[in-house]
Every structure is written in C-alpha cells, then in structure tokens.
PDB file of N, CA, C and O in Angstrom:
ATOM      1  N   UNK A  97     -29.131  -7.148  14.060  1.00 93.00           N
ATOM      2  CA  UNK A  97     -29.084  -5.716  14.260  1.00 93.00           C
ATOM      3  C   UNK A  97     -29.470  -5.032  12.955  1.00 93.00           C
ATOM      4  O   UNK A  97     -29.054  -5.542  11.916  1.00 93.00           O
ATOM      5  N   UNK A  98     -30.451  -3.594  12.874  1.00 97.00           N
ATOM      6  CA  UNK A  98     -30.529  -3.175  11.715  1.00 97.00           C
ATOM      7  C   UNK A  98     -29.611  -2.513  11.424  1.00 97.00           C
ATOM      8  O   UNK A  98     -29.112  -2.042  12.446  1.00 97.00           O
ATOM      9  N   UNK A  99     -29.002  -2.153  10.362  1.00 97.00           N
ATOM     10  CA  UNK A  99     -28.227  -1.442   9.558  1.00 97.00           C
ATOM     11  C   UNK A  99     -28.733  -0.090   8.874  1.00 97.00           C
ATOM     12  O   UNK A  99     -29.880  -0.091   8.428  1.00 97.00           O
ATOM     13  N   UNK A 100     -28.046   0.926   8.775  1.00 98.00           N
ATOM     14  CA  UNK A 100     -28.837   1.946   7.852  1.00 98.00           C
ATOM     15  C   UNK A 100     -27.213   2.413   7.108  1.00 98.00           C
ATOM     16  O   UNK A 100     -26.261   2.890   7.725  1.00 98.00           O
ATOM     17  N   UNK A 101     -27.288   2.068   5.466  1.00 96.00           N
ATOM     18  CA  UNK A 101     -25.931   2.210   5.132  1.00 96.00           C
ATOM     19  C   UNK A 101     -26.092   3.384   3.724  1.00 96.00           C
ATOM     20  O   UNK A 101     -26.637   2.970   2.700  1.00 96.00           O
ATOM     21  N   UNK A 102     -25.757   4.327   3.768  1.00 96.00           N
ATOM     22  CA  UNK A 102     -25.832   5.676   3.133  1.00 96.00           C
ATOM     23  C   UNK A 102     -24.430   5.534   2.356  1.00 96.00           C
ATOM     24  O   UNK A 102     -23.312   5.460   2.868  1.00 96.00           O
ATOM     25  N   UNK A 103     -24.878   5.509   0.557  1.00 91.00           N
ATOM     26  CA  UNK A 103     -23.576   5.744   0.049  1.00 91.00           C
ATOM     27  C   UNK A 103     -23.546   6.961  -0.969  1.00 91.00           C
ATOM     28  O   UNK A 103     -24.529   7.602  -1.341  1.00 91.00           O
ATOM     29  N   UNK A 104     -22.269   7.147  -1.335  1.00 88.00           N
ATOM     30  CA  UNK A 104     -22.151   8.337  -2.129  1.00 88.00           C
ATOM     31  C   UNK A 104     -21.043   7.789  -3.416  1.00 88.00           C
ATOM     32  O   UNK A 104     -20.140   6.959  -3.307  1.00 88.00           O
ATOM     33  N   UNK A 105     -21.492   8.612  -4.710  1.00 78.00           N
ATOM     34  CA  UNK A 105     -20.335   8.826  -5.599  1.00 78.00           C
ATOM     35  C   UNK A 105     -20.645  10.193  -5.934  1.00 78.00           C
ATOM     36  O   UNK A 105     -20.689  10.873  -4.909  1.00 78.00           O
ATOM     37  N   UNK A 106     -20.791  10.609  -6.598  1.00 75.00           N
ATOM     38  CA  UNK A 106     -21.494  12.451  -7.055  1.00 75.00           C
ATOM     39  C   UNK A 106     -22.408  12.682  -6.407  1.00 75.00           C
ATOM     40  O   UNK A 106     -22.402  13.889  -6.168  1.00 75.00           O
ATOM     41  N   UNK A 107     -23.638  11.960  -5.740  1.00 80.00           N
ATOM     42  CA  UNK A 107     -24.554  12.152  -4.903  1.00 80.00           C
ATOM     43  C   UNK A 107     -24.480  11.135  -3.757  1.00 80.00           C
ATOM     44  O   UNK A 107     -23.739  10.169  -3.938  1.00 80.00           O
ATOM     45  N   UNK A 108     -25.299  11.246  -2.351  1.00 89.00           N
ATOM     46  CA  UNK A 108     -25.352  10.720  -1.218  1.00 89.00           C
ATOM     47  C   UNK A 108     -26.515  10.111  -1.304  1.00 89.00           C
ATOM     48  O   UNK A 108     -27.381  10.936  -1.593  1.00 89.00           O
ATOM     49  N   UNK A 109     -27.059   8.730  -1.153  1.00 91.00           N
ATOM     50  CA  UNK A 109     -27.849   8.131  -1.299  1.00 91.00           C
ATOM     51  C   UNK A 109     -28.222   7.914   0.381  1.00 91.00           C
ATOM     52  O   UNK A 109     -27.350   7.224   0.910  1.00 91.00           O
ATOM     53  N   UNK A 110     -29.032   8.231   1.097  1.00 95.00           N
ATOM     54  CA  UNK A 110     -29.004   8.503   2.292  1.00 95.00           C
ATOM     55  C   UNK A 110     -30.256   6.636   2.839  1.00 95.00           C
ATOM     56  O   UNK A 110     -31.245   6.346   2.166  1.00 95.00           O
ATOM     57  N   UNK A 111     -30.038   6.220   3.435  1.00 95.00           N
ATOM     58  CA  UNK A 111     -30.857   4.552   3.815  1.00 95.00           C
ATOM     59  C   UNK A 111     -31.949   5.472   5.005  1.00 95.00           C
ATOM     60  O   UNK A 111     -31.633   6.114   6.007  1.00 95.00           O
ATOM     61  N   UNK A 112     -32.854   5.294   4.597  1.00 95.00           N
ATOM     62  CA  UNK A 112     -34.402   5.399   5.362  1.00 95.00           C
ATOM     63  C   UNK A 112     -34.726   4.144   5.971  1.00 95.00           C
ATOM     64  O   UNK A 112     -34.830   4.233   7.194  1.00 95.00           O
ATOM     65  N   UNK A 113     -34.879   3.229   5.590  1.00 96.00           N
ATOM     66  CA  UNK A 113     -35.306   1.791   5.583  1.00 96.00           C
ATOM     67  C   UNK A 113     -34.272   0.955   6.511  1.00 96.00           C
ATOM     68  O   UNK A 113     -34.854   0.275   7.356  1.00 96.00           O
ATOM     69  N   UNK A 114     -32.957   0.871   6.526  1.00 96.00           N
ATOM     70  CA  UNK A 114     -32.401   0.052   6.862  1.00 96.00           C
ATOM     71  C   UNK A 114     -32.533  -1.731   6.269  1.00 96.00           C
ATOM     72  O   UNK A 114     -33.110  -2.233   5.304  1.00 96.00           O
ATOM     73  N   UNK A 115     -31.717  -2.288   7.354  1.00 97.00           N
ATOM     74  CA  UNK A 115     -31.722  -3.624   6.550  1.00 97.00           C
ATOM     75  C   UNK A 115     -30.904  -4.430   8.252  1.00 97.00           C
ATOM     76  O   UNK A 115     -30.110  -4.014   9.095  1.00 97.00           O
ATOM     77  N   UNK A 116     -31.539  -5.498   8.075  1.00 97.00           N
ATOM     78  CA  UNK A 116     -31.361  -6.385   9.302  1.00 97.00           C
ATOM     79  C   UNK A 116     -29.793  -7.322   8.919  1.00 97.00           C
ATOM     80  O   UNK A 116     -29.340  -7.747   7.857  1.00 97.00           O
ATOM     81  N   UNK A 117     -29.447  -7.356   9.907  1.00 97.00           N
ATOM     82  CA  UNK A 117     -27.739  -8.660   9.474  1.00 97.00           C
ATOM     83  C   UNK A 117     -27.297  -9.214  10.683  1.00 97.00           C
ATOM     84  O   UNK A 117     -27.421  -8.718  11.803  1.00 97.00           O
ATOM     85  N   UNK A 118     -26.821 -10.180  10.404  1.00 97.00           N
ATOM     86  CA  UNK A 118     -26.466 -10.514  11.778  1.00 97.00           C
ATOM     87  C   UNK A 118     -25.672 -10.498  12.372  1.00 97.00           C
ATOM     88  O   UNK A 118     -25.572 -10.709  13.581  1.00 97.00           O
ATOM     89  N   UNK A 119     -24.797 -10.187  11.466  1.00 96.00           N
ATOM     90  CA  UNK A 119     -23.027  -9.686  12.133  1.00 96.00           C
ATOM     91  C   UNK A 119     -22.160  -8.935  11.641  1.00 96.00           C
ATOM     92  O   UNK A 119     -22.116  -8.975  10.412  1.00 96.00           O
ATOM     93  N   UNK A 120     -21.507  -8.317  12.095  1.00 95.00           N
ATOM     94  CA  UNK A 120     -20.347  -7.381  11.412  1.00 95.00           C
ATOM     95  C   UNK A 120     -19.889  -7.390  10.045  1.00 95.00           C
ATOM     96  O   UNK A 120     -19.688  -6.559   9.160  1.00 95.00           O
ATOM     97  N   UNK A 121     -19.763  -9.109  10.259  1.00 97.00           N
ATOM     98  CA  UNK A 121     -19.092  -9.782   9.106  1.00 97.00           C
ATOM     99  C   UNK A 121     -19.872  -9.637   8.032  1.00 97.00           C
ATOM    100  O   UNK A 121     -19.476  -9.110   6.993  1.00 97.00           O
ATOM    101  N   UNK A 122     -21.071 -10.108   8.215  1.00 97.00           N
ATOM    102  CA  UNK A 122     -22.017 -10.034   7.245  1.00 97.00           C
ATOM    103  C   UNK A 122     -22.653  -8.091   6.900  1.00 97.00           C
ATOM    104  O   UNK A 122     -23.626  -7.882   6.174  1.00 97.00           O
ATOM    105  N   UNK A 123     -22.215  -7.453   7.280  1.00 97.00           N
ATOM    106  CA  UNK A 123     -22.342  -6.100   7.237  1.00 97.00           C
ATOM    107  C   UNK A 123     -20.999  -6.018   6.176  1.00 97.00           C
ATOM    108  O   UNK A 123     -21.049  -6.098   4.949  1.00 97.00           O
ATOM    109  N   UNK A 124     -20.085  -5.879   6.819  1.00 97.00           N
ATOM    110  CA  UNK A 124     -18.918  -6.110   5.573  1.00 97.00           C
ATOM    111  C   UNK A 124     -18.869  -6.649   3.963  1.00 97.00           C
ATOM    112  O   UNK A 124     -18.276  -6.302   2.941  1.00 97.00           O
ATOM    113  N   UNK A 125     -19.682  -7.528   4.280  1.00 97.00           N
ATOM    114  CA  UNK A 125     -19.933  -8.426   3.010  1.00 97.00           C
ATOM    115  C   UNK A 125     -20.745  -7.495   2.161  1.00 97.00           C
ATOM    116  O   UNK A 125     -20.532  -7.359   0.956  1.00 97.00           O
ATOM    117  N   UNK A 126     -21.981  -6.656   3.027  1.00 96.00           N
ATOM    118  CA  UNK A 126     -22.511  -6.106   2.285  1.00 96.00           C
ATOM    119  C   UNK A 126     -22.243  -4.812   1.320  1.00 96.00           C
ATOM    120  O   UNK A 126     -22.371  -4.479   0.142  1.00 96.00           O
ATOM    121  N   UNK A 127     -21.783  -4.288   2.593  1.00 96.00           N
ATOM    122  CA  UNK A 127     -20.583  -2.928   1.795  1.00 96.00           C
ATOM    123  C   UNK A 127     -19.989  -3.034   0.587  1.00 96.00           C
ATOM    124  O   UNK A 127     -20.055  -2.342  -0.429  1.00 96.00           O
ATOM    125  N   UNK A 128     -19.168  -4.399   0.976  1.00 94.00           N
ATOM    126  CA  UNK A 128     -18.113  -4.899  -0.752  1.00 94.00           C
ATOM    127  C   UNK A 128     -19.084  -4.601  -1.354  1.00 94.00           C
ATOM    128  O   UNK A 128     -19.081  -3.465  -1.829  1.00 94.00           O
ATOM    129  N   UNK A 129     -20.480  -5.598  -1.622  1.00 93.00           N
ATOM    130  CA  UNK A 129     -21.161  -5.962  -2.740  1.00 93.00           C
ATOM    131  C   UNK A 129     -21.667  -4.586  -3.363  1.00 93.00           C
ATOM    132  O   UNK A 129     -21.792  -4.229  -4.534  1.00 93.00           O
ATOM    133  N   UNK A 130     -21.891  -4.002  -2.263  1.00 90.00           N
ATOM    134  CA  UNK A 130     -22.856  -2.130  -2.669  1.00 90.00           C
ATOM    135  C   UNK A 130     -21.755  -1.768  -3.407  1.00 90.00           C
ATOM    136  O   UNK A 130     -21.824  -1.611  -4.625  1.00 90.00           O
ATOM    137  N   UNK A 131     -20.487  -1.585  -2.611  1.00 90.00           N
ATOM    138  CA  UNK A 131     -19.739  -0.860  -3.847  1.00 90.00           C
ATOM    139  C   UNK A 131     -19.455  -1.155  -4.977  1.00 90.00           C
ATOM    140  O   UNK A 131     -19.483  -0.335  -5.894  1.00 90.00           O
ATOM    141  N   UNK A 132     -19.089  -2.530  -5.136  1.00 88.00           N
ATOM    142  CA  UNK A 132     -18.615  -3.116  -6.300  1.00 88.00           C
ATOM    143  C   UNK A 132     -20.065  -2.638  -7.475  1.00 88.00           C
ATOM    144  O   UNK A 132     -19.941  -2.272  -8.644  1.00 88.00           O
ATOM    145  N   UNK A 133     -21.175  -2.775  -6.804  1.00 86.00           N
ATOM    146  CA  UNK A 133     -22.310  -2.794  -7.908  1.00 86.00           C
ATOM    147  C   UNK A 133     -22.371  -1.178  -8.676  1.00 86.00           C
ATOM    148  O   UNK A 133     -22.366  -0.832  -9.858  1.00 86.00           O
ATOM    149  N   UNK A 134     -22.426  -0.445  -7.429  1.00 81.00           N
ATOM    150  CA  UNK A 134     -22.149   1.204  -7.696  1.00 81.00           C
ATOM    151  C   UNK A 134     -20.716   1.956  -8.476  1.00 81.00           C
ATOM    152  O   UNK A 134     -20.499   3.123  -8.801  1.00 81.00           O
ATOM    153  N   UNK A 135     -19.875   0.673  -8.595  1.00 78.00           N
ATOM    154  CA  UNK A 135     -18.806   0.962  -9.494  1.00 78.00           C
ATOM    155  C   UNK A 135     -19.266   0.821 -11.013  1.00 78.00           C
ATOM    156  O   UNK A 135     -19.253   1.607 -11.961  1.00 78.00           O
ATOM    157  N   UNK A 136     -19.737  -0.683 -10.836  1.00 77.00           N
ATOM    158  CA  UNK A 136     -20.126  -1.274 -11.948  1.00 77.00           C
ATOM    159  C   UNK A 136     -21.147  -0.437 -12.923  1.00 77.00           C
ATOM    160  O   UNK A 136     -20.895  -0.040 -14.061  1.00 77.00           O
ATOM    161  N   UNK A 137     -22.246  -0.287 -12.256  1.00 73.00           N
ATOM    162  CA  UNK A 137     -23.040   0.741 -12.391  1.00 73.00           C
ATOM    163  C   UNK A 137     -23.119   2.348 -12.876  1.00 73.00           C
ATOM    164  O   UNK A 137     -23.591   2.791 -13.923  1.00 73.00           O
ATOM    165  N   UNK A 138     -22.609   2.939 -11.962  1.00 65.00           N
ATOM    166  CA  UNK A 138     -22.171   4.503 -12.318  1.00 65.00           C
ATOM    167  C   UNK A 138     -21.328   4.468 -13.079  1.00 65.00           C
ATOM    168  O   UNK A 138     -21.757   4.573 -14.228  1.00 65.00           O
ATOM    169  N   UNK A 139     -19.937   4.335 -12.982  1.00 57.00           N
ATOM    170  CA  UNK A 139     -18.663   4.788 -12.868  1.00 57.00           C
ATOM    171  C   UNK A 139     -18.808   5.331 -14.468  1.00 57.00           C
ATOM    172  O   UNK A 139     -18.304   6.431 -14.694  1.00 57.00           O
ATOM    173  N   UNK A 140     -19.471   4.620 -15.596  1.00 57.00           N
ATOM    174  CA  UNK A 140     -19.258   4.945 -16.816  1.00 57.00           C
ATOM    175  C   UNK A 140     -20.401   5.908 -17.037  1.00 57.00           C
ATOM    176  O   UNK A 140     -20.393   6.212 -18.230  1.00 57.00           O
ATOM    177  N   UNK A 141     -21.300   6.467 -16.447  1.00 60.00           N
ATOM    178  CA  UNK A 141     -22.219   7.592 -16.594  1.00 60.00           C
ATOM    179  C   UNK A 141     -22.303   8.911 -15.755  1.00 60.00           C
ATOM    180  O   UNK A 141     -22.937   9.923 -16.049  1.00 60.00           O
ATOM    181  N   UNK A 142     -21.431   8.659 -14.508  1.00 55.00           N
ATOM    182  CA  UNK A 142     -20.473   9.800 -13.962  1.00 55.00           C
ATOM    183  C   UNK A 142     -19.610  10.069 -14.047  1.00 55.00           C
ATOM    184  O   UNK A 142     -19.423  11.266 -13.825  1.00 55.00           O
ATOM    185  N   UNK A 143     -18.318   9.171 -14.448  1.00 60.00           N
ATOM    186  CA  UNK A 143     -16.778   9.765 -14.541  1.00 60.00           C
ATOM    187  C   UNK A 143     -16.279   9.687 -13.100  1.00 60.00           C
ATOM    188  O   UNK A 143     -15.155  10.144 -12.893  1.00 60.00           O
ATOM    189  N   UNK A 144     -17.033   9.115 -11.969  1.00 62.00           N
ATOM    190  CA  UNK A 144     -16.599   9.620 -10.762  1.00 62.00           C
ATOM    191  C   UNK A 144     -15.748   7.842 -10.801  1.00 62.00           C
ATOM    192  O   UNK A 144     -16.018   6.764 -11.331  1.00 62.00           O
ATOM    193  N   UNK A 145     -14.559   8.415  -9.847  1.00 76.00           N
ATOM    194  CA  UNK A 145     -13.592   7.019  -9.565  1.00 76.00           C
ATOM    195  C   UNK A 145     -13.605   6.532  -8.217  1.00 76.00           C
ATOM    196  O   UNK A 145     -13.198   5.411  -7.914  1.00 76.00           O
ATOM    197  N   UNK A 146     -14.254   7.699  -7.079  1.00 83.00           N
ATOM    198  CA  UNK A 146     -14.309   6.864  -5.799  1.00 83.00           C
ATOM    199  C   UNK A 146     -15.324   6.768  -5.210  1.00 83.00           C
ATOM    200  O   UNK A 146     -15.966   7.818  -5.225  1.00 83.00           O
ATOM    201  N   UNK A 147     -15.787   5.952  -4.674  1.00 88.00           N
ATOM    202  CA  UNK A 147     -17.300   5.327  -4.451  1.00 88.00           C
ATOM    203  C   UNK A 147     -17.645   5.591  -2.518  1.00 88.00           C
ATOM    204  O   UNK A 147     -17.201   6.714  -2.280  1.00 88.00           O
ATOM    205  N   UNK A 148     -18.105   5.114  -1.486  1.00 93.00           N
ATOM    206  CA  UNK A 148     -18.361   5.587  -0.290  1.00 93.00           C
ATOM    207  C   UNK A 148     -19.280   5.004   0.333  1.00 93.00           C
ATOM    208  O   UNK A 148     -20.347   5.502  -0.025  1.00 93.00           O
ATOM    209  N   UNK A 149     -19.459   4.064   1.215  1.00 95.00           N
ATOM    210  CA  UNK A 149     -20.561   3.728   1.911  1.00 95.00           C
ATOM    211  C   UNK A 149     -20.107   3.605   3.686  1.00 95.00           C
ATOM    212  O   UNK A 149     -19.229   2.856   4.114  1.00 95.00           O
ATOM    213  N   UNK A 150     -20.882   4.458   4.448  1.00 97.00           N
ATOM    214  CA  UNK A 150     -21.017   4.158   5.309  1.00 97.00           C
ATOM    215  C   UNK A 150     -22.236   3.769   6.317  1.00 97.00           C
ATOM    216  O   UNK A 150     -23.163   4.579   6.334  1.00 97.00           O
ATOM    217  N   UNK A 151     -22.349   2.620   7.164  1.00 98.00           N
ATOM    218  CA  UNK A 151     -23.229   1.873   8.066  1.00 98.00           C
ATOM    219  C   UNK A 151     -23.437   2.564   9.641  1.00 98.00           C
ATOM    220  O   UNK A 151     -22.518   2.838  10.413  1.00 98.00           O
ATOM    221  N   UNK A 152     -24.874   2.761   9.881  1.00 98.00           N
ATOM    222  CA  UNK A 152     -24.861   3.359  11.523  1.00 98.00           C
ATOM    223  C   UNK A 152     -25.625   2.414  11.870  1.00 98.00           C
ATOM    224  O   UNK A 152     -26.064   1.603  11.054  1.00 98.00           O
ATOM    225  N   UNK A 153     -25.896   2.385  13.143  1.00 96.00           N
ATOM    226  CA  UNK A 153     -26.683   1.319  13.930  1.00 96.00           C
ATOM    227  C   UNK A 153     -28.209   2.181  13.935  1.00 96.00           C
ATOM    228  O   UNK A 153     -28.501   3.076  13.142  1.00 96.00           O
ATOM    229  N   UNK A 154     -28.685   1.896  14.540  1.00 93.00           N
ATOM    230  CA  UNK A 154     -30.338   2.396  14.948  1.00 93.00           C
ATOM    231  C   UNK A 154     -30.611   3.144  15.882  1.00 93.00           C
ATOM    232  O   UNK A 154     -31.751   3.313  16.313  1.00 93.00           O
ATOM    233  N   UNK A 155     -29.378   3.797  16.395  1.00 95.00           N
ATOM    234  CA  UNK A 155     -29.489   5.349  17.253  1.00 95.00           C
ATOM    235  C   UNK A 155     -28.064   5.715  16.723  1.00 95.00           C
ATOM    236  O   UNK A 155     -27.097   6.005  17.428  1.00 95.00           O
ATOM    237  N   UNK A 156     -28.110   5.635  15.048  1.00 96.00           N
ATOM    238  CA  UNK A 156     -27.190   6.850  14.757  1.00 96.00           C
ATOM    239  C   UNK A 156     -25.868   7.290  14.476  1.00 96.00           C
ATOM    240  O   UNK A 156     -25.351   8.313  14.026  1.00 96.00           O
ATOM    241  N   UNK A 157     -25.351   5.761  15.046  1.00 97.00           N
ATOM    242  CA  UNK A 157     -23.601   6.036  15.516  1.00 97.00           C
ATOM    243  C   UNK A 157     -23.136   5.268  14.071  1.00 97.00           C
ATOM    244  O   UNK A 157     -23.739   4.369  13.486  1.00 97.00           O
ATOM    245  N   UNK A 158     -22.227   5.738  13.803  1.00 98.00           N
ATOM    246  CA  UNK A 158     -21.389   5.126  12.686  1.00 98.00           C
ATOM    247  C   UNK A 158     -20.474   3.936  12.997  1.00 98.00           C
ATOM    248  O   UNK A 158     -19.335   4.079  13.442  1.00 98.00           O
ATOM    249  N   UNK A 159     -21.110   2.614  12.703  1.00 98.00           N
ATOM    250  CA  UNK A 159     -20.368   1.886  13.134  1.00 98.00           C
ATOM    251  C   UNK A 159     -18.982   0.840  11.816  1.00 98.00           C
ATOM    252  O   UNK A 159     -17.955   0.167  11.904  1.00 98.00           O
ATOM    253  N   UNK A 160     -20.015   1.415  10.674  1.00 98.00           N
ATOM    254  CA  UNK A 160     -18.511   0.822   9.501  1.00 98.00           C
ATOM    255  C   UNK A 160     -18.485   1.567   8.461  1.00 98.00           C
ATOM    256  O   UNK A 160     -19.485   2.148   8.039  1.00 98.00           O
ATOM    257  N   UNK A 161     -17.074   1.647   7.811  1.00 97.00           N
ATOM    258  CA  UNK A 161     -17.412   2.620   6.260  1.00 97.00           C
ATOM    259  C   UNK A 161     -16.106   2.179   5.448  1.00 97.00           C
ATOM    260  O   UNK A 161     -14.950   1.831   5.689  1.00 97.00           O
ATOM    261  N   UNK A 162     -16.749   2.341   4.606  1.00 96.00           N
ATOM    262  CA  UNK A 162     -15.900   1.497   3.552  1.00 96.00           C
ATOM    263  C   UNK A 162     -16.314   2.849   1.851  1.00 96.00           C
ATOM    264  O   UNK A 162     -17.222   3.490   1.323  1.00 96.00           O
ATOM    265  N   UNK A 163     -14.647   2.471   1.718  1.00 94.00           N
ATOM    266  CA  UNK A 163     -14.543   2.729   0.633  1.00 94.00           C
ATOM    267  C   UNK A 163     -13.526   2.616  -0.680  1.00 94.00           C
ATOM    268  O   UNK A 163     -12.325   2.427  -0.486  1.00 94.00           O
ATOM    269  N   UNK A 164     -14.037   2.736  -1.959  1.00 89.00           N
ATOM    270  CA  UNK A 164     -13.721   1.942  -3.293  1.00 89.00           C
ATOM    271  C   UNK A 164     -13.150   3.102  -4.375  1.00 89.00           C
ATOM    272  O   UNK A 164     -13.869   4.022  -4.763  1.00 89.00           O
ATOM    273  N   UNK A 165     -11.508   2.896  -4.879  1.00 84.00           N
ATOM    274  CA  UNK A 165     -11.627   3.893  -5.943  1.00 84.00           C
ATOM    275  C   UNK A 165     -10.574   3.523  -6.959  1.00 84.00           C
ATOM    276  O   UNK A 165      -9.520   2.982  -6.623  1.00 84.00           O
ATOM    277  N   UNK A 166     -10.839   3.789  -8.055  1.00 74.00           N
ATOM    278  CA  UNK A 166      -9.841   2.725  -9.191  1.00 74.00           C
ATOM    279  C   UNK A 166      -9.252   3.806  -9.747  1.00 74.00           C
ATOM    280  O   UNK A 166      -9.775   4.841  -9.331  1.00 74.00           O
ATOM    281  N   UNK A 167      -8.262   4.012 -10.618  1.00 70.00           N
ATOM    282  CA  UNK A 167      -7.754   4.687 -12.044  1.00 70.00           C
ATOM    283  C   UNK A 167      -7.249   4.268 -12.812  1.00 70.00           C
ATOM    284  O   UNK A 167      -6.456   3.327 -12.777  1.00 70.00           O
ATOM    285  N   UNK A 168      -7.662   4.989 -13.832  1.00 68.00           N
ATOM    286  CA  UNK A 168      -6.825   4.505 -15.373  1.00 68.00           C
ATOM    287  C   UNK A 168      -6.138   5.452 -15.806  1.00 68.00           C
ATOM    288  O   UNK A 168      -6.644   6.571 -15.884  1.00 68.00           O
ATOM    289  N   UNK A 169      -4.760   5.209 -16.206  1.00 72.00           N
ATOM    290  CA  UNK A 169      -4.045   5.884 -16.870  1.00 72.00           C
ATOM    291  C   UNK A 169      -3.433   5.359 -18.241  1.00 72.00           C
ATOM    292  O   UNK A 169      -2.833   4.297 -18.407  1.00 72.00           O
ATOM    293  N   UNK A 170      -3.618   6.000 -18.858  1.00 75.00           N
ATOM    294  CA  UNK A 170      -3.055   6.256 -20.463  1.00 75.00           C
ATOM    295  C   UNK A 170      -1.159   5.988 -20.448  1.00 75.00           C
ATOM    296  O   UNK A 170      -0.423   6.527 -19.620  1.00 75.00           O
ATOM    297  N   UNK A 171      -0.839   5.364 -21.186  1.00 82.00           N
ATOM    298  CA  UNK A 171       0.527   5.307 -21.548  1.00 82.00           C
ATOM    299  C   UNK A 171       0.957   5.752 -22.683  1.00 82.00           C
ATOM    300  O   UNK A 171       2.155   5.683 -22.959  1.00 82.00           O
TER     301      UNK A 171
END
C-alpha cells in the first residue's frame, strides 16, 4: 500500500510522493525512524521539543500518527 506521511516540528513537511510498505507494522517502523531522525536533526536549530508525523492512504484518509516530544530541565 502507498503511504503519504506529512510531518511537522515549526513547519509541516507535507509527502507529494508517497512511499510503498507492506504493512502497518512496517509503516510504524517508519514513523519511529522519521521522528527519531527529525529530533536528531532539528531539535538543536529550532528549540522545538515536539515532533509529528502523520500517514494517509491514497484517497486521503488518515490512517496512523505518531508523535515524539522530550524535555530538559535544569536543577
């Protein structure tokens, strides 16, 4: 099934393209990895702490969404 998975931290990165998977599971898998990278990635050149991806099918419907957010506090 294709996937079209649109994420956000300060901006919405919207999926044109999609991406083929073969199962839920493996849709899941992918989410983790997007966010974890978009943590890794941004988090120290935005300041932003919660991350956002959600997956629709190929007419549209939202079928998974996942999301990631850490803090640090000072003692």
């Amino acid at each position: 099934m294709r996937y079209f998975i649109n994420t956000a931290n300060h901006v919405t990165a919207i999926d044109e393209e999609g991406v083929e998977l073969p199962s839920p599971s493996a849709l899941r898998d992918l989410l983790r990895r997007a966010l974890t990278e978009i943590m890794r990635d941004e988090e120290c050149q935005t300041g932003v702490d919660e991350f956002t991806a959600q997956a629709y099918d190929d007419v549209g419907r939202l079928v998974m969404s996942a999301r990631a957010s850490f803090s640090i506090t000072d003692q």
